[in-house]
């Protein structure tokens, strides 16, 4: 489809390719296998000479329709979807890194991503965790064998933000794959391609799906990286457009071999959610900014972490890179308040571990999702015992403020 606005593109994306009966939605294809009336055709598909559907662990038309939407949202060239966001990140590592490689990761990471990267040492891959808010520290982390660098757009839970443009320049200079996890901003608030990212991860489970009713993940190739300089590629996948070589290996090794396939039913639900991503993001961001201002002025809240506040250390970077400041916020309560009492006093806000739902969610992070990593690593990430993470939804703002006001009182 020619370049249209963000929402127009998603809404009309299925229809732009012929669907039987003039249906507006891509149907949920449940077939595992696909018939070939001419046996030579199936051979050509397997040999990569023709495109076609073979077996649903690897390709499914409903999933392909979602992949095309994500590619359009990120202004990329190709996307592979997975069963979860974690599967997408795992597939990237498994498909593209090797023993003896070096990998740079932000030290401010989603808890499971941190846990995953800590396992890389078991496979002979060296990982450096760096403070991405310190560009000089990032610059100093590159080595001759560095293959990839991984950052998140807004770190969870304390909302640290790196100078992603400067980091993109460093990756370009060093010929390193720059992979940006865009989950906290979503392609509506930010396109990592703008800071020269070569690959973008989205946990579709969060705000792209938006309704907290389906898991899914995606990796998108932006087309900016020259894969001819990447020496971990298998010769078989170095065919055709070099911009797609890395993604081909992710599809073949990362998806086909691991089998972390997105179900077509989930793909359909996520595609429906994506239609209203922009509308929901505008609303949740506006709600989040109002709440951040409310908390900042409240005597029982010690700290508010929200990039939309002028007091946020990376407010200026966020303002120049992101369309709005997103749905993620954390607060540190006054020492006189027990965070469990506070959470139990909330009536509307849901105590839950998810993010990017239409409903506002709250969780005491040190005791739950960041518990396993231990106190030392938590301190490094700025997580205190009284830190409460909030994922702001699309409720009416007066109701949200009233609920927090009452719980704090
Ligand atoms: C949730 C999340 C993931 C993992 O996604 P799942 O779909 O839950 O596997 C990865 N990165 C970030 C930033 C996330 O918030």
Tab-separated table of C-alpha atoms and ligand atoms in Angstrom:
chain	number	residue	atom	x	y	z
A	1	UNK	CA	0.000	0.000	0.000
A	2	UNK	CA	1.292	3.500	-0.828
A	3	UNK	CA	2.302	5.599	2.169
A	4	UNK	CA	-0.809	6.468	4.147
A	5	UNK	CA	-1.236	7.418	7.772
A	6	UNK	CA	-0.504	4.923	10.533
A	7	UNK	CA	-4.084	3.909	11.338
A	8	UNK	CA	-5.360	4.058	7.749
A	9	UNK	CA	-2.629	1.658	6.715
A	10	UNK	CA	-3.429	-0.914	9.412
A	11	UNK	CA	-7.205	-0.680	8.917
A	12	UNK	CA	-7.082	-1.309	5.177
A	13	UNK	CA	-4.112	-3.635	5.057
A	14	UNK	CA	-5.986	-6.970	4.760
A	15	UNK	CA	-8.395	-5.628	2.161
A	16	UNK	CA	-5.577	-4.336	-0.044
A	17	UNK	CA	-4.852	-7.960	-0.978
A	18	UNK	CA	-7.788	-9.908	-2.398
A	19	UNK	CA	-9.693	-11.883	0.247
A	20	UNK	CA	-12.390	-14.351	-0.768
A	21	UNK	CA	-16.042	-13.176	-0.669
A	22	UNK	CA	-14.811	-9.590	-0.305
A	23	UNK	CA	-14.191	-10.158	3.403
A	24	UNK	CA	-12.593	-7.206	5.180
A	25	UNK	CA	-10.549	-9.345	7.567
A	26	UNK	CA	-8.043	-12.001	6.733
A	27	UNK	CA	-9.680	-15.260	7.860
A	28	UNK	CA	-8.197	-17.454	10.580
A	29	UNK	CA	-6.524	-20.217	8.599
A	30	UNK	CA	-6.220	-23.277	10.785
A	31	UNK	CA	-4.743	-25.670	8.253
A	32	UNK	CA	-1.372	-27.073	9.234
A	33	UNK	CA	-0.579	-28.262	5.722
A	34	UNK	CA	-1.040	-26.846	2.220
A	35	UNK	CA	-1.711	-28.876	-0.900
A	36	UNK	CA	0.322	-28.656	-4.103
A	37	UNK	CA	-1.450	-30.014	-7.195
A	38	UNK	CA	1.806	-29.851	-9.128
A	39	UNK	CA	4.530	-31.632	-7.246
A	40	UNK	CA	7.290	-29.608	-8.899
A	41	UNK	CA	5.865	-26.515	-7.187
A	42	UNK	CA	6.369	-27.901	-3.676
A	43	UNK	CA	9.969	-28.707	-4.567
A	44	UNK	CA	10.534	-25.147	-5.771
A	45	UNK	CA	8.986	-23.709	-2.610
A	46	UNK	CA	11.247	-25.862	-0.435
A	47	UNK	CA	14.255	-24.789	-2.467
A	48	UNK	CA	13.383	-21.119	-1.999
A	49	UNK	CA	12.824	-20.575	-5.743
A	50	UNK	CA	9.149	-19.757	-5.265
A	51	UNK	CA	7.194	-18.458	-2.322
A	52	UNK	CA	4.395	-20.569	-0.909
A	53	UNK	CA	2.955	-22.136	2.228
A	54	UNK	CA	4.479	-25.400	3.362
A	55	UNK	CA	3.830	-26.230	6.998
A	56	UNK	CA	2.227	-23.989	9.604
A	57	UNK	CA	5.080	-24.101	12.121
A	58	UNK	CA	6.904	-21.934	9.611
A	59	UNK	CA	4.245	-20.014	7.677
A	60	UNK	CA	0.525	-19.392	7.963
A	61	UNK	CA	-1.514	-16.883	5.920
A	62	UNK	CA	-3.191	-15.307	8.987
A	63	UNK	CA	0.193	-14.822	10.632
A	64	UNK	CA	1.637	-13.470	7.374
A	65	UNK	CA	-1.137	-10.840	7.289
A	66	UNK	CA	-0.136	-9.708	10.803
A	67	UNK	CA	3.549	-9.718	9.834
A	68	UNK	CA	2.746	-7.414	6.917
A	69	UNK	CA	0.921	-5.054	9.289
A	70	UNK	CA	3.855	-4.945	11.708
A	71	UNK	CA	6.249	-4.322	8.807
A	72	UNK	CA	4.078	-1.388	7.707
A	73	UNK	CA	3.839	-0.036	11.268
A	74	UNK	CA	7.642	-0.095	11.630
A	75	UNK	CA	8.279	1.077	8.041
A	76	UNK	CA	10.465	-2.004	7.675
A	77	UNK	CA	11.092	-4.558	4.928
A	78	UNK	CA	10.131	-7.864	6.613
A	79	UNK	CA	8.764	-9.216	9.897
A	80	UNK	CA	8.677	-12.616	11.566
A	81	UNK	CA	6.110	-13.236	14.288
A	82	UNK	CA	6.565	-15.563	17.247
A	83	UNK	CA	4.462	-17.074	20.014
A	84	UNK	CA	5.678	-14.402	22.499
A	85	UNK	CA	8.016	-11.442	22.703
A	86	UNK	CA	10.531	-13.599	24.592
A	87	UNK	CA	10.460	-16.140	21.757
A	88	UNK	CA	11.255	-13.350	19.300
A	89	UNK	CA	14.295	-12.233	21.320
A	90	UNK	CA	15.453	-15.826	21.870
A	91	UNK	CA	15.129	-16.572	18.161
A	92	UNK	CA	17.267	-13.571	17.294
A	93	UNK	CA	20.062	-14.714	19.631
A	94	UNK	CA	19.867	-18.370	18.660
A	95	UNK	CA	19.773	-17.652	14.932
A	96	UNK	CA	22.456	-14.991	14.686
A	97	UNK	CA	25.002	-15.375	17.487
A	98	UNK	CA	27.753	-17.966	17.960
A	99	UNK	CA	30.248	-19.114	20.562
A	100	UNK	CA	33.061	-16.548	20.769
A	101	UNK	CA	30.817	-13.582	19.926
A	102	UNK	CA	30.390	-10.521	22.118
A	103	UNK	CA	26.992	-8.966	22.748
A	104	UNK	CA	26.227	-5.554	24.322
A	105	UNK	CA	22.975	-5.123	26.220
A	106	UNK	CA	21.448	-2.296	28.155
A	107	UNK	CA	21.696	-2.854	31.897
A	108	UNK	CA	18.079	-1.641	32.183
A	109	UNK	CA	16.012	-4.489	30.851
A	110	UNK	CA	12.703	-6.273	31.082
A	111	UNK	CA	13.288	-8.956	33.773
A	112	UNK	CA	12.983	-12.025	31.543
A	113	UNK	CA	15.211	-10.485	28.881
A	114	UNK	CA	17.827	-9.928	31.592
A	115	UNK	CA	17.470	-13.563	32.657
A	116	UNK	CA	17.788	-14.755	29.044
A	117	UNK	CA	20.921	-12.697	28.381
A	118	UNK	CA	22.484	-14.057	31.556
A	119	UNK	CA	22.210	-17.542	30.030
A	120	UNK	CA	24.273	-16.578	26.984
A	121	UNK	CA	27.492	-17.247	28.902
A	122	UNK	CA	26.530	-20.946	28.986
A	123	UNK	CA	26.850	-20.957	25.201
A	124	UNK	CA	30.197	-19.152	25.071
A	125	UNK	CA	28.745	-15.761	24.169
A	126	UNK	CA	30.161	-12.881	26.177
A	127	UNK	CA	27.659	-10.250	27.327
A	128	UNK	CA	28.422	-6.734	28.543
A	129	UNK	CA	25.622	-4.943	30.356
A	130	UNK	CA	26.116	-1.184	30.020
A	131	UNK	CA	24.361	1.878	31.388
A	132	UNK	CA	22.757	3.088	28.161
A	133	UNK	CA	22.059	6.519	29.601
A	134	UNK	CA	25.863	6.986	29.483
A	135	UNK	CA	26.785	7.116	25.777
A	136	UNK	CA	30.525	7.196	26.591
A	137	UNK	CA	30.145	3.910	28.498
A	138	UNK	CA	28.322	2.411	25.510
A	139	UNK	CA	31.106	3.607	23.161
A	140	UNK	CA	33.724	1.974	25.389
A	141	UNK	CA	31.939	-1.399	25.374
A	142	UNK	CA	32.547	-2.283	21.701
A	143	UNK	CA	35.124	-4.970	20.928
A	144	UNK	CA	36.436	-6.511	17.724
A	145	UNK	CA	34.090	-9.485	18.172
A	146	UNK	CA	30.954	-7.474	19.080
A	147	UNK	CA	28.097	-8.717	16.903
A	148	UNK	CA	24.989	-6.990	18.223
A	149	UNK	CA	23.726	-4.370	20.662
A	150	UNK	CA	20.323	-4.560	22.362
A	151	UNK	CA	18.420	-1.691	23.994
A	152	UNK	CA	14.866	-0.926	25.080
A	153	UNK	CA	13.198	2.389	24.257
A	154	UNK	CA	11.907	3.102	27.779
A	155	UNK	CA	13.268	0.794	30.458
A	156	UNK	CA	10.990	-0.982	32.838
A	157	UNK	CA	10.325	-0.094	35.634
A	158	UNK	CA	12.374	3.113	36.167
A	159	UNK	CA	11.971	4.567	32.631
A	160	UNK	CA	15.654	5.080	31.785
A	161	UNK	CA	16.137	6.200	28.200
A	162	UNK	CA	19.328	6.088	26.147
A	163	UNK	CA	20.396	8.495	23.457
A	164	UNK	CA	19.288	6.000	20.844
A	165	UNK	CA	20.448	8.161	17.936
A	166	UNK	CA	24.012	8.373	19.275
A	167	UNK	CA	24.001	4.620	19.975
A	168	UNK	CA	22.785	4.022	16.403
A	169	UNK	CA	25.753	5.999	15.071
A	170	UNK	CA	28.131	3.879	17.183
A	171	UNK	CA	26.607	0.628	15.889
A	172	UNK	CA	26.912	1.882	12.331
A	173	UNK	CA	30.593	2.817	12.820
A	174	UNK	CA	31.354	-0.618	14.278
A	175	UNK	CA	29.239	-2.602	11.781
A	176	UNK	CA	27.211	-4.045	14.654
A	177	UNK	CA	23.560	-5.154	14.435
A	178	UNK	CA	21.495	-2.620	16.410
A	179	UNK	CA	18.396	-4.222	17.883
A	180	UNK	CA	15.814	-2.069	19.637
A	181	UNK	CA	12.990	-3.463	21.767
A	182	UNK	CA	10.169	-1.040	20.933
A	183	UNK	CA	7.558	-2.628	23.237
A	184	UNK	CA	7.236	0.307	25.655
A	185	UNK	CA	6.756	2.893	22.916
A	186	UNK	CA	5.210	0.778	20.129
A	187	UNK	CA	5.659	1.743	16.478
A	188	UNK	CA	3.060	4.487	16.925
A	189	UNK	CA	5.197	6.499	19.355
A	190	UNK	CA	8.547	5.626	17.811
A	191	UNK	CA	10.101	3.965	14.801
A	192	UNK	CA	13.582	2.689	15.734
A	193	UNK	CA	14.484	2.868	12.042
A	194	UNK	CA	14.781	6.637	12.635
A	195	UNK	CA	17.823	6.006	14.883
A	196	UNK	CA	19.356	3.504	12.424
A	197	UNK	CA	18.196	0.338	14.196
A	198	UNK	CA	18.586	-2.666	11.942
A	199	UNK	CA	16.108	-4.846	13.823
A	200	UNK	CA	13.095	-4.013	15.964
A	201	UNK	CA	11.483	-6.280	18.562
A	202	UNK	CA	7.876	-5.818	19.645
A	203	UNK	CA	6.078	-7.831	22.282
A	204	UNK	CA	2.669	-7.722	20.589
A	205	UNK	CA	1.210	-8.982	23.870
A	206	UNK	CA	1.465	-5.458	25.273
A	207	UNK	CA	0.043	-2.326	23.669
A	208	UNK	CA	-0.095	-3.539	20.045
A	209	UNK	CA	-2.655	-6.188	21.019
A	210	UNK	CA	-3.700	-3.912	23.858
A	211	UNK	CA	-6.503	-5.953	25.375
A	212	UNK	CA	-4.432	-8.395	27.440
A	213	UNK	CA	-6.021	-11.386	25.701
A	214	UNK	CA	-3.320	-12.813	23.422
A	215	UNK	CA	0.440	-13.432	23.523
A	216	UNK	CA	2.693	-12.710	20.570
A	217	UNK	CA	6.007	-11.214	19.500
A	218	UNK	CA	7.648	-9.884	16.366
A	219	UNK	CA	11.022	-8.990	14.898
A	220	UNK	CA	11.124	-6.523	12.046
A	221	UNK	CA	14.025	-5.900	9.688
A	222	UNK	CA	14.314	-2.209	8.875
A	223	UNK	CA	16.541	-2.829	5.846
A	224	UNK	CA	19.344	-0.571	7.071
A	225	UNK	CA	21.984	-3.194	7.856
A	226	UNK	CA	24.385	-4.584	5.278
A	227	UNK	CA	24.196	-8.303	6.054
A	228	UNK	CA	27.064	-9.017	3.632
A	229	UNK	CA	29.419	-7.907	6.436
A	230	UNK	CA	27.888	-10.286	9.034
A	231	UNK	CA	29.896	-13.478	9.207
A	232	UNK	CA	27.469	-15.766	11.096
A	233	UNK	CA	25.186	-16.351	8.119
A	234	UNK	CA	24.743	-19.749	6.518
A	235	UNK	CA	25.519	-19.710	2.769
A	236	UNK	CA	22.130	-21.158	1.913
A	237	UNK	CA	20.403	-18.023	3.266
A	238	UNK	CA	22.686	-15.564	1.459
A	239	UNK	CA	20.477	-15.352	-1.603
A	240	UNK	CA	18.531	-12.509	-3.136
A	241	UNK	CA	18.284	-9.077	-1.496
A	242	UNK	CA	21.112	-8.838	1.113
A	243	UNK	CA	18.890	-6.670	3.341
A	244	UNK	CA	16.827	-9.805	4.040
A	245	UNK	CA	19.595	-12.306	4.750
A	246	UNK	CA	19.503	-11.866	8.527
A	247	UNK	CA	15.705	-12.166	8.607
A	248	UNK	CA	15.813	-15.278	6.424
A	249	UNK	CA	18.106	-16.926	8.956
A	250	UNK	CA	15.798	-15.821	11.805
A	251	UNK	CA	12.813	-17.333	9.964
A	252	UNK	CA	14.621	-20.583	9.190
A	253	UNK	CA	16.779	-21.153	12.274
A	254	UNK	CA	14.971	-19.006	14.825
A	255	UNK	CA	11.381	-19.907	13.998
A	256	UNK	CA	11.417	-23.165	12.055
A	257	UNK	CA	13.994	-24.868	14.267
A	258	UNK	CA	12.715	-23.657	17.652
A	259	UNK	CA	9.028	-23.994	16.747
A	260	UNK	CA	8.017	-20.873	18.715
A	261	UNK	CA	5.142	-20.325	16.301
A	262	UNK	CA	2.395	-17.742	16.766
A	263	UNK	CA	-1.036	-19.408	16.611
A	264	UNK	CA	-3.337	-18.073	13.852
A	265	UNK	CA	-6.098	-17.390	16.403
A	266	UNK	CA	-3.728	-15.201	18.427
A	267	UNK	CA	-2.515	-13.498	15.238
A	268	UNK	CA	-6.110	-12.534	14.433
A	269	UNK	CA	-6.734	-11.120	17.915
A	270	UNK	CA	-3.483	-9.135	17.817
A	271	UNK	CA	-4.317	-7.782	14.357
A	272	UNK	CA	-7.695	-6.553	15.618
A	273	UNK	CA	-6.006	-4.862	18.561
A	274	UNK	CA	-3.484	-3.180	16.260
A	275	UNK	CA	-6.302	-1.351	14.440
A	276	UNK	CA	-6.822	0.956	17.439
A	277	UNK	CA	-3.228	1.168	18.645
A	278	UNK	CA	-2.879	4.870	17.811
A	279	UNK	CA	-6.170	5.837	19.483
A	280	UNK	CA	-5.390	3.883	22.633
A	281	UNK	CA	-1.824	5.206	22.828
A	282	UNK	CA	-2.992	8.816	22.607
A	283	UNK	CA	-5.424	8.221	25.445
A	284	UNK	CA	-3.147	6.174	27.712
A	285	UNK	CA	-0.288	8.654	27.228
A	286	UNK	CA	-2.527	11.591	28.110
A	287	UNK	CA	-3.793	9.742	31.184
A	288	UNK	CA	-0.224	8.860	32.173
A	289	UNK	CA	0.967	12.458	31.922
A	290	UNK	CA	-1.925	13.709	34.078
A	291	UNK	CA	-1.267	11.015	36.671
A	292	UNK	CA	2.487	11.699	36.700
A	293	UNK	CA	1.766	15.371	37.433
A	294	UNK	CA	-0.698	14.346	40.139
A	295	UNK	CA	1.852	12.014	41.803
A	296	UNK	CA	4.667	14.564	41.508
A	297	UNK	CA	2.626	17.033	43.544
A	298	UNK	CA	1.513	14.437	46.107
A	299	UNK	CA	3.298	14.495	49.518
A	300	UNK	CA	3.000	10.720	49.965
A	301	UNK	CA	4.904	9.943	46.767
A	302	UNK	CA	8.707	10.236	47.016
A	303	UNK	CA	9.584	9.731	43.371
A	304	UNK	CA	7.828	9.560	40.047
A	305	UNK	CA	9.516	7.995	37.046
A	306	UNK	CA	7.827	9.217	33.883
A	307	UNK	CA	9.625	10.606	30.809
A	308	UNK	CA	6.887	13.165	30.229
A	309	UNK	CA	7.846	15.075	33.382
A	310	UNK	CA	10.356	17.862	32.909
A	311	UNK	CA	12.149	16.567	36.000
A	312	UNK	CA	12.910	13.266	34.215
A	313	UNK	CA	16.669	13.138	33.413
A	314	UNK	CA	16.074	12.113	29.791
A	315	UNK	CA	12.946	14.195	29.197
A	316	UNK	CA	14.552	16.100	26.311
A	317	UNK	CA	15.628	12.934	24.461
A	318	UNK	CA	12.181	11.419	24.944
A	319	UNK	CA	10.517	14.602	23.719
A	320	UNK	CA	12.596	14.669	20.555
A	321	UNK	CA	12.341	10.924	19.761
A	322	UNK	CA	8.889	9.841	20.882
A	323	UNK	CA	5.497	11.120	19.717
A	324	UNK	CA	4.166	11.022	23.294
A	325	UNK	CA	5.660	9.687	26.531
A	326	UNK	CA	3.841	6.366	26.721
A	327	UNK	CA	1.904	4.349	29.274
A	328	UNK	CA	4.709	3.183	31.600
A	329	UNK	CA	5.331	4.877	34.928
A	330	UNK	CA	6.711	3.937	38.329
A	331	UNK	CA	6.290	5.587	41.677
A	332	UNK	CA	8.210	5.245	44.905
A	333	UNK	CA	5.922	5.651	47.882
A	334	UNK	CA	6.744	7.633	51.009
A	335	UNK	CA	8.459	5.434	53.643
A	336	UNK	CA	5.379	5.703	55.861
A	337	UNK	CA	3.297	3.743	53.336
A	338	UNK	CA	3.458	-0.008	52.954
A	339	UNK	CA	3.222	-0.725	49.226
A	340	UNK	CA	1.031	-3.789	49.796
A	341	UNK	CA	-1.473	-1.738	51.827
A	342	UNK	CA	-1.510	0.885	49.090
A	343	UNK	CA	-2.124	-1.705	46.363
A	344	UNK	CA	-4.874	-3.413	48.346
A	345	UNK	CA	-6.623	-0.072	48.768
A	346	UNK	CA	-6.967	0.397	44.996
A	347	UNK	CA	-10.439	-0.465	43.743
A	348	UNK	CA	-10.290	0.270	40.042
A	349	UNK	CA	-6.610	-0.248	39.286
A	350	UNK	CA	-5.793	-3.926	38.845
A	351	UNK	CA	-2.855	-5.559	40.644
A	352	UNK	CA	-1.355	-7.563	37.797
A	353	UNK	CA	1.926	-8.276	36.031
A	354	UNK	CA	0.989	-7.373	32.466
A	355	UNK	CA	1.732	-4.118	30.619
A	356	UNK	CA	0.024	-2.142	27.880
A	357	UNK	CA	-3.507	-3.314	28.684
A	358	UNK	CA	-6.529	-1.041	28.225
A	359	UNK	CA	-6.976	-1.339	31.999
A	360	UNK	CA	-4.601	0.386	34.412
A	361	UNK	CA	-2.366	-2.179	36.126
A	362	UNK	CA	-0.088	-1.929	39.170
A	363	UNK	CA	2.579	-4.238	40.613
A	364	UNK	CA	5.177	-4.061	43.430
A	365	UNK	CA	8.200	-4.895	41.257
A	366	UNK	CA	10.935	-5.727	43.805
A	367	UNK	CA	8.751	-8.454	45.292
A	368	UNK	CA	7.544	-9.959	42.027
A	369	UNK	CA	8.916	-9.628	38.495
A	370	UNK	CA	12.344	-8.387	39.616
A	371	UNK	CA	12.534	-10.601	42.715
A	372	UNK	CA	14.544	-13.415	41.159
A	373	UNK	CA	17.421	-11.177	40.025
A	374	UNK	CA	18.418	-10.303	43.607
A	375	UNK	CA	18.911	-7.112	45.589
A	376	UNK	CA	22.267	-6.075	44.063
A	377	UNK	CA	21.040	-6.123	40.460
A	378	UNK	CA	17.796	-4.410	41.555
A	379	UNK	CA	19.779	-1.591	43.156
A	380	UNK	CA	21.727	-1.159	39.891
A	381	UNK	CA	18.439	-0.805	38.034
A	382	UNK	CA	17.113	1.792	40.489
A	383	UNK	CA	14.433	-0.506	41.935
A	384	UNK	CA	13.533	0.098	45.593
A	385	UNK	CA	11.329	-2.082	47.817
A	386	UNK	CA	8.579	0.495	47.623
A	387	UNK	CA	8.669	0.901	43.828
A	388	UNK	CA	5.261	0.351	42.271
A	389	UNK	CA	5.092	0.008	38.516
A	390	UNK	CA	2.017	1.301	36.750
A	391	UNK	CA	0.817	0.541	33.255
A	392	UNK	CA	-1.682	3.259	32.526
A	393	UNK	CA	-4.811	2.314	30.608
A	394	UNK	CA	-7.573	4.161	28.809
A	395	UNK	CA	-10.080	4.623	31.641
A	396	UNK	CA	-11.578	8.065	32.276
A	397	UNK	CA	-8.870	10.112	33.958
A	398	UNK	CA	-11.059	11.429	36.807
A	399	UNK	CA	-11.780	7.857	37.888
A	400	UNK	CA	-8.092	6.962	37.897
A	401	UNK	CA	-7.082	10.021	39.905
A	402	UNK	CA	-9.896	9.388	42.385
A	403	UNK	CA	-8.763	5.787	42.888
A	404	UNK	CA	-5.106	6.732	43.514
A	405	UNK	CA	-6.115	9.714	45.674
A	406	UNK	CA	-8.193	7.491	47.925
A	407	UNK	CA	-5.558	4.718	48.139
A	408	UNK	CA	-2.861	7.228	49.094
A	409	UNK	CA	-5.109	8.730	51.737
B	1	LIG	C1	6.724	-8.109	27.918
B	1	LIG	C2	8.008	-7.703	27.316
B	1	LIG	C3	8.774	-8.615	26.588
B	1	LIG	C4	8.387	-10.048	26.448
B	1	LIG	O1	7.181	-10.216	25.782
B	1	LIG	P1	6.210	-11.490	26.040
B	1	LIG	O2	5.233	-11.357	24.927
B	1	LIG	O3	5.617	-11.341	27.403
B	1	LIG	O4	7.074	-12.688	25.935
B	1	LIG	C5	9.957	-8.173	26.036
B	1	LIG	N1	10.365	-6.903	26.173
B	1	LIG	C6	9.661	-5.997	26.868
B	1	LIG	C7	10.174	-4.604	26.980
B	1	LIG	C8	8.460	-6.370	27.460
B	1	LIG	O5	7.755	-5.475	28.164
